[in-house]
PDB file of C-alpha atoms in Angstrom:
ATOM      1  CA  UNK A   1       0.034   0.090   0.025  1.00  0.00           C
ATOM      2  CA  UNK A   2       2.827   2.353   0.883  1.00  0.00           C
ATOM      3  CA  UNK A   3       4.468   1.678  -2.545  1.00  0.00           C
ATOM      4  CA  UNK A   4       1.387   2.545  -4.311  1.00  0.00           C
ATOM      5  CA  UNK A   5       0.918   5.791  -2.491  1.00  0.00           C
ATOM      6  CA  UNK A   6       4.615   6.716  -3.002  1.00  0.00           C
ATOM      7  CA  UNK A   7       4.324   5.893  -6.763  1.00  0.00           C
ATOM      8  CA  UNK A   8       1.013   8.030  -7.056  1.00  0.00           C
ATOM      9  CA  UNK A   9       2.624  10.892  -5.173  1.00  0.00           C
ATOM     10  CA  UNK A  10       5.621  10.862  -7.274  1.00  0.00           C
ATOM     11  CA  UNK A  11       3.539  10.965 -10.515  1.00  0.00           C
ATOM     12  CA  UNK A  12       1.474  13.878  -9.145  1.00  0.00           C
ATOM     13  CA  UNK A  13       4.602  15.837  -8.222  1.00  0.00           C
ATOM     14  CA  UNK A  14       6.300  15.017 -11.552  1.00  0.00           C
ATOM     15  CA  UNK A  15       3.055  16.179 -13.442  1.00  0.00           C
ATOM     16  CA  UNK A  16       3.012  19.486 -11.430  1.00  0.00           C
ATOM     17  CA  UNK A  17       6.661  20.256 -12.049  1.00  0.00           C
ATOM     18  CA  UNK A  18       6.206  19.650 -15.802  1.00  0.00           C
ATOM     19  CA  UNK A  19       3.124  21.808 -15.963  1.00  0.00           C
ATOM     20  CA  UNK A  20       4.908  24.672 -14.052  1.00  0.00           C
ATOM     21  CA  UNK A  21       7.891  24.449 -16.470  1.00  0.00           C
ATOM     22  CA  UNK A  22       5.539  24.486 -19.618  1.00  0.00           C
ATOM     23  CA  UNK A  23       3.656  27.437 -18.128  1.00  0.00           C
ATOM     24  CA  UNK A  24       6.779  29.381 -17.355  1.00  0.00           C
ATOM     25  CA  UNK A  25       8.374  28.962 -20.699  1.00  0.00           C
ATOM     26  CA  UNK A  26       9.153  32.287 -22.325  1.00  0.00           C
ATOM     27  CA  UNK A  27       6.804  32.407 -25.430  1.00  0.00           C
ATOM     28  CA  UNK A  28       9.345  34.692 -27.116  1.00  0.00           C
ATOM     29  CA  UNK A  29      12.096  32.002 -26.957  1.00  0.00           C
ATOM     30  CA  UNK A  30      12.252  30.477 -30.342  1.00  0.00           C
ATOM     31  CA  UNK A  31      15.577  28.647 -29.600  1.00  0.00           C
ATOM     32  CA  UNK A  32      18.785  28.662 -31.485  1.00  0.00           C
ATOM     33  CA  UNK A  33      19.753  28.743 -34.166  1.00  0.00           C
ATOM     34  CA  UNK A  34      17.475  31.726 -34.922  1.00  0.00           C
ATOM     35  CA  UNK A  35      17.050  34.331 -37.519  1.00  0.00           C
ATOM     36  CA  UNK A  36      17.071  37.973 -36.539  1.00  0.00           C
ATOM     37  CA  UNK A  37      13.646  39.198 -35.461  1.00  0.00           C
ATOM     38  CA  UNK A  38      11.702  41.238 -37.994  1.00  0.00           C
ATOM     39  CA  UNK A  39       9.053  43.765 -37.423  1.00  0.00           C
ATOM     40  CA  UNK A  40       6.217  45.802 -38.931  1.00  0.00           C
ATOM     41  CA  UNK A  41       4.074  48.518 -37.340  1.00  0.00           C
ATOM     42  CA  UNK A  42       1.839  45.969 -35.831  1.00  0.00           C
ATOM     43  CA  UNK A  43       4.045  42.985 -34.761  1.00  0.00           C
ATOM     44  CA  UNK A  44       7.310  41.447 -34.428  1.00  0.00           C
ATOM     45  CA  UNK A  45       8.211  37.895 -35.708  1.00  0.00           C
ATOM     46  CA  UNK A  46      10.963  35.771 -34.260  1.00  0.00           C
ATOM     47  CA  UNK A  47      11.659  32.365 -36.124  1.00  0.00           C
ATOM     48  CA  UNK A  48      14.174  29.823 -34.713  1.00  0.00           C
ATOM     49  CA  UNK A  49      14.770  26.228 -33.977  1.00  0.00           C
ATOM     50  CA  UNK A  50      11.880  25.675 -31.666  1.00  0.00           C
ATOM     51  CA  UNK A  51       9.218  27.459 -33.795  1.00  0.00           C
ATOM     52  CA  UNK A  52       7.939  30.909 -34.445  1.00  0.00           C
ATOM     53  CA  UNK A  53       6.632  33.649 -32.180  1.00  0.00           C
ATOM     54  CA  UNK A  54       4.843  36.846 -32.959  1.00  0.00           C
ATOM     55  CA  UNK A  55       4.625  39.751 -30.576  1.00  0.00           C
ATOM     56  CA  UNK A  56       1.099  41.286 -31.223  1.00  0.00           C
ATOM     57  CA  UNK A  57       1.149  45.044 -30.390  1.00  0.00           C
ATOM     58  CA  UNK A  58      -2.560  45.156 -29.820  1.00  0.00           C
ATOM     59  CA  UNK A  59      -2.640  42.112 -27.520  1.00  0.00           C
ATOM     60  CA  UNK A  60       0.771  43.170 -25.962  1.00  0.00           C
ATOM     61  CA  UNK A  61       1.882  39.586 -25.770  1.00  0.00           C
ATOM     62  CA  UNK A  62       3.920  36.907 -27.602  1.00  0.00           C
ATOM     63  CA  UNK A  63       1.948  34.318 -29.491  1.00  0.00           C
ATOM     64  CA  UNK A  64       4.212  31.136 -29.916  1.00  0.00           C
ATOM     65  CA  UNK A  65       3.816  28.407 -32.517  1.00  0.00           C
ATOM     66  CA  UNK A  66       5.751  25.139 -31.983  1.00  0.00           C
ATOM     67  CA  UNK A  67       7.005  23.865 -35.293  1.00  0.00           C
ATOM     68  CA  UNK A  68       9.955  22.147 -36.977  1.00  0.00           C
ATOM     69  CA  UNK A  69      11.554  25.016 -38.791  1.00  0.00           C
ATOM     70  CA  UNK A  70      14.191  25.418 -41.556  1.00  0.00           C
ATOM     71  CA  UNK A  71      17.068  27.500 -40.223  1.00  0.00           C
ATOM     72  CA  UNK A  72      19.646  27.315 -42.881  1.00  0.00           C
ATOM     73  CA  UNK A  73      20.836  30.816 -43.804  1.00  0.00           C
ATOM     74  CA  UNK A  74      19.801  30.826 -47.388  1.00  0.00           C
ATOM     75  CA  UNK A  75      15.963  30.604 -46.553  1.00  0.00           C
ATOM     76  CA  UNK A  76      16.169  33.625 -44.135  1.00  0.00           C
ATOM     77  CA  UNK A  77      13.676  36.219 -45.239  1.00  0.00           C
ATOM     78  CA  UNK A  78      11.649  33.689 -47.168  1.00  0.00           C
ATOM     79  CA  UNK A  79      10.447  31.093 -44.656  1.00  0.00           C
ATOM     80  CA  UNK A  80       9.974  33.957 -42.138  1.00  0.00           C
ATOM     81  CA  UNK A  81       8.196  37.137 -43.580  1.00  0.00           C
ATOM     82  CA  UNK A  82       6.093  39.900 -42.088  1.00  0.00           C
ATOM     83  CA  UNK A  83       4.016  42.876 -43.109  1.00  0.00           C
ATOM     84  CA  UNK A  84       1.359  45.022 -41.114  1.00  0.00           C
ATOM     85  CA  UNK A  85      -1.299  42.252 -41.696  1.00  0.00           C
ATOM     86  CA  UNK A  86       0.324  38.873 -41.770  1.00  0.00           C
ATOM     87  CA  UNK A  87       3.363  37.021 -40.485  1.00  0.00           C
ATOM     88  CA  UNK A  88       4.434  33.961 -42.395  1.00  0.00           C
ATOM     89  CA  UNK A  89       6.385  30.985 -40.850  1.00  0.00           C
ATOM     90  CA  UNK A  90       6.926  28.029 -43.038  1.00  0.00           C
ATOM     91  CA  UNK A  91       8.660  24.844 -41.985  1.00  0.00           C
ATOM     92  CA  UNK A  92       8.873  21.064 -42.211  1.00  0.00           C
ATOM     93  CA  UNK A  93       5.276  19.607 -41.698  1.00  0.00           C
ATOM     94  CA  UNK A  94       3.759  23.139 -40.954  1.00  0.00           C
ATOM     95  CA  UNK A  95       2.987  26.321 -42.844  1.00  0.00           C
ATOM     96  CA  UNK A  96       1.338  29.152 -40.856  1.00  0.00           C
ATOM     97  CA  UNK A  97       0.367  32.777 -40.921  1.00  0.00           C
ATOM     98  CA  UNK A  98      -0.294  34.956 -37.979  1.00  0.00           C
ATOM     99  CA  UNK A  99      -3.265  36.920 -38.963  1.00  0.00           C
ATOM    100  CA  UNK A 100      -3.241  40.264 -37.181  1.00  0.00           C
ATOM    101  CA  UNK A 101      -6.875  40.863 -37.949  1.00  0.00           C
ATOM    102  CA  UNK A 102      -7.741  37.590 -35.980  1.00  0.00           C
ATOM    103  CA  UNK A 103      -4.786  37.880 -33.526  1.00  0.00           C
ATOM    104  CA  UNK A 104      -3.872  34.215 -33.868  1.00  0.00           C
ATOM    105  CA  UNK A 105      -1.928  31.700 -35.896  1.00  0.00           C
ATOM    106  CA  UNK A 106      -3.729  29.988 -38.766  1.00  0.00           C
ATOM    107  CA  UNK A 107      -1.957  26.734 -39.326  1.00  0.00           C
ATOM    108  CA  UNK A 108      -1.752  24.258 -42.195  1.00  0.00           C
ATOM    109  CA  UNK A 109      -0.180  20.973 -41.075  1.00  0.00           C
ATOM    110  CA  UNK A 110       1.231  17.876 -42.727  1.00  0.00           C
ATOM    111  CA  UNK A 111       2.776  19.724 -45.496  1.00  0.00           C
ATOM    112  CA  UNK A 112       6.322  21.073 -46.149  1.00  0.00           C
ATOM    113  CA  UNK A 113       7.315  24.178 -47.979  1.00  0.00           C
ATOM    114  CA  UNK A 114       9.408  23.803 -51.101  1.00  0.00           C
ATOM    115  CA  UNK A 115      12.488  25.588 -49.964  1.00  0.00           C
ATOM    116  CA  UNK A 116      14.396  24.918 -53.170  1.00  0.00           C
ATOM    117  CA  UNK A 117      17.131  27.716 -52.994  1.00  0.00           C
ATOM    118  CA  UNK A 118      16.768  28.798 -56.735  1.00  0.00           C
ATOM    119  CA  UNK A 119      12.978  29.101 -56.404  1.00  0.00           C
ATOM    120  CA  UNK A 120      12.528  30.718 -53.024  1.00  0.00           C
ATOM    121  CA  UNK A 121      11.155  34.150 -54.368  1.00  0.00           C
ATOM    122  CA  UNK A 122       8.543  32.159 -56.539  1.00  0.00           C
ATOM    123  CA  UNK A 123       7.765  29.453 -53.924  1.00  0.00           C
ATOM    124  CA  UNK A 124       7.187  31.692 -50.796  1.00  0.00           C
ATOM    125  CA  UNK A 125       5.382  34.988 -51.337  1.00  0.00           C
ATOM    126  CA  UNK A 126       3.744  37.272 -48.770  1.00  0.00           C
ATOM    127  CA  UNK A 127       1.481  39.940 -50.082  1.00  0.00           C
ATOM    128  CA  UNK A 128      -0.321  42.682 -48.216  1.00  0.00           C
ATOM    129  CA  UNK A 129      -3.322  40.504 -47.546  1.00  0.00           C
ATOM    130  CA  UNK A 130      -2.332  36.958 -48.741  1.00  0.00           C
ATOM    131  CA  UNK A 131       0.377  34.346 -48.535  1.00  0.00           C
ATOM    132  CA  UNK A 132       1.200  31.946 -51.277  1.00  0.00           C
ATOM    133  CA  UNK A 133       3.382  28.856 -50.465  1.00  0.00           C
ATOM    134  CA  UNK A 134       4.620  26.067 -52.729  1.00  0.00           C
ATOM    135  CA  UNK A 135       4.211  22.618 -51.126  1.00  0.00           C
ATOM    136  CA  UNK A 136       7.148  20.314 -51.620  1.00  0.00           C
ATOM    137  CA  UNK A 137       6.241  17.887 -54.491  1.00  0.00           C
ATOM    138  CA  UNK A 138       2.802  19.370 -54.625  1.00  0.00           C
ATOM    139  CA  UNK A 139       0.625  22.361 -55.472  1.00  0.00           C
ATOM    140  CA  UNK A 140       0.481  25.775 -54.075  1.00  0.00           C
ATOM    141  CA  UNK A 141      -1.379  26.960 -50.889  1.00  0.00           C
ATOM    142  CA  UNK A 142      -2.822  30.363 -50.563  1.00  0.00           C
ATOM    143  CA  UNK A 143      -3.994  32.157 -47.404  1.00  0.00           C
ATOM    144  CA  UNK A 144      -6.386  34.984 -47.251  1.00  0.00           C
ATOM    145  CA  UNK A 145      -8.215  36.251 -44.270  1.00  0.00           C
ATOM    146  CA  UNK A 146     -11.498  35.792 -46.003  1.00  0.00           C
ATOM    147  CA  UNK A 147     -10.939  32.332 -47.296  1.00  0.00           C
ATOM    148  CA  UNK A 148      -8.429  30.781 -44.901  1.00  0.00           C
ATOM    149  CA  UNK A 149      -5.892  28.161 -46.486  1.00  0.00           C
ATOM    150  CA  UNK A 150      -6.688  26.535 -49.728  1.00  0.00           C
ATOM    151  CA  UNK A 151      -4.853  24.520 -52.437  1.00  0.00           C
ATOM    152  CA  UNK A 152      -4.581  25.634 -56.029  1.00  0.00           C
ATOM    153  CA  UNK A 153      -2.368  24.990 -59.135  1.00  0.00           C
ATOM    154  CA  UNK A 154      -0.392  27.869 -60.424  1.00  0.00           C
ATOM    155  CA  UNK A 155      -0.445  28.461 -64.065  1.00  0.00           C
TER     156      UNK A 155
END
């Protein structure tokens, strides 16, 4: 009986410690390696080994998105882009935009961005109110605040 109580107590303590550590994690910590933070009038985007985080100036807080990122120097400025309306974070298995009008990440999972070095400027585009991303061995994805993410074939 004492062994069961000790085991149960240990599990509860371990769960509490893990919960406290997760809660205390700094949402602006994207790990290393990381690209230099980039900013617009409305938000700041950090992109690094652990994922991406946006500081939303209206909410006055960081919004973290855990994802597997691509941190080789040649993709910097392509897989992480920002303007006043959207922030783009593209990685392995996840492509996401932070939509400032909705104050949250809009995520498309189970796809990887085509980060072919010679095609970065054509495969990853952030416009004023849209994002277009080429999927590795697939079609394009487009995001707009009105439609969300959808797949299309580029002519």
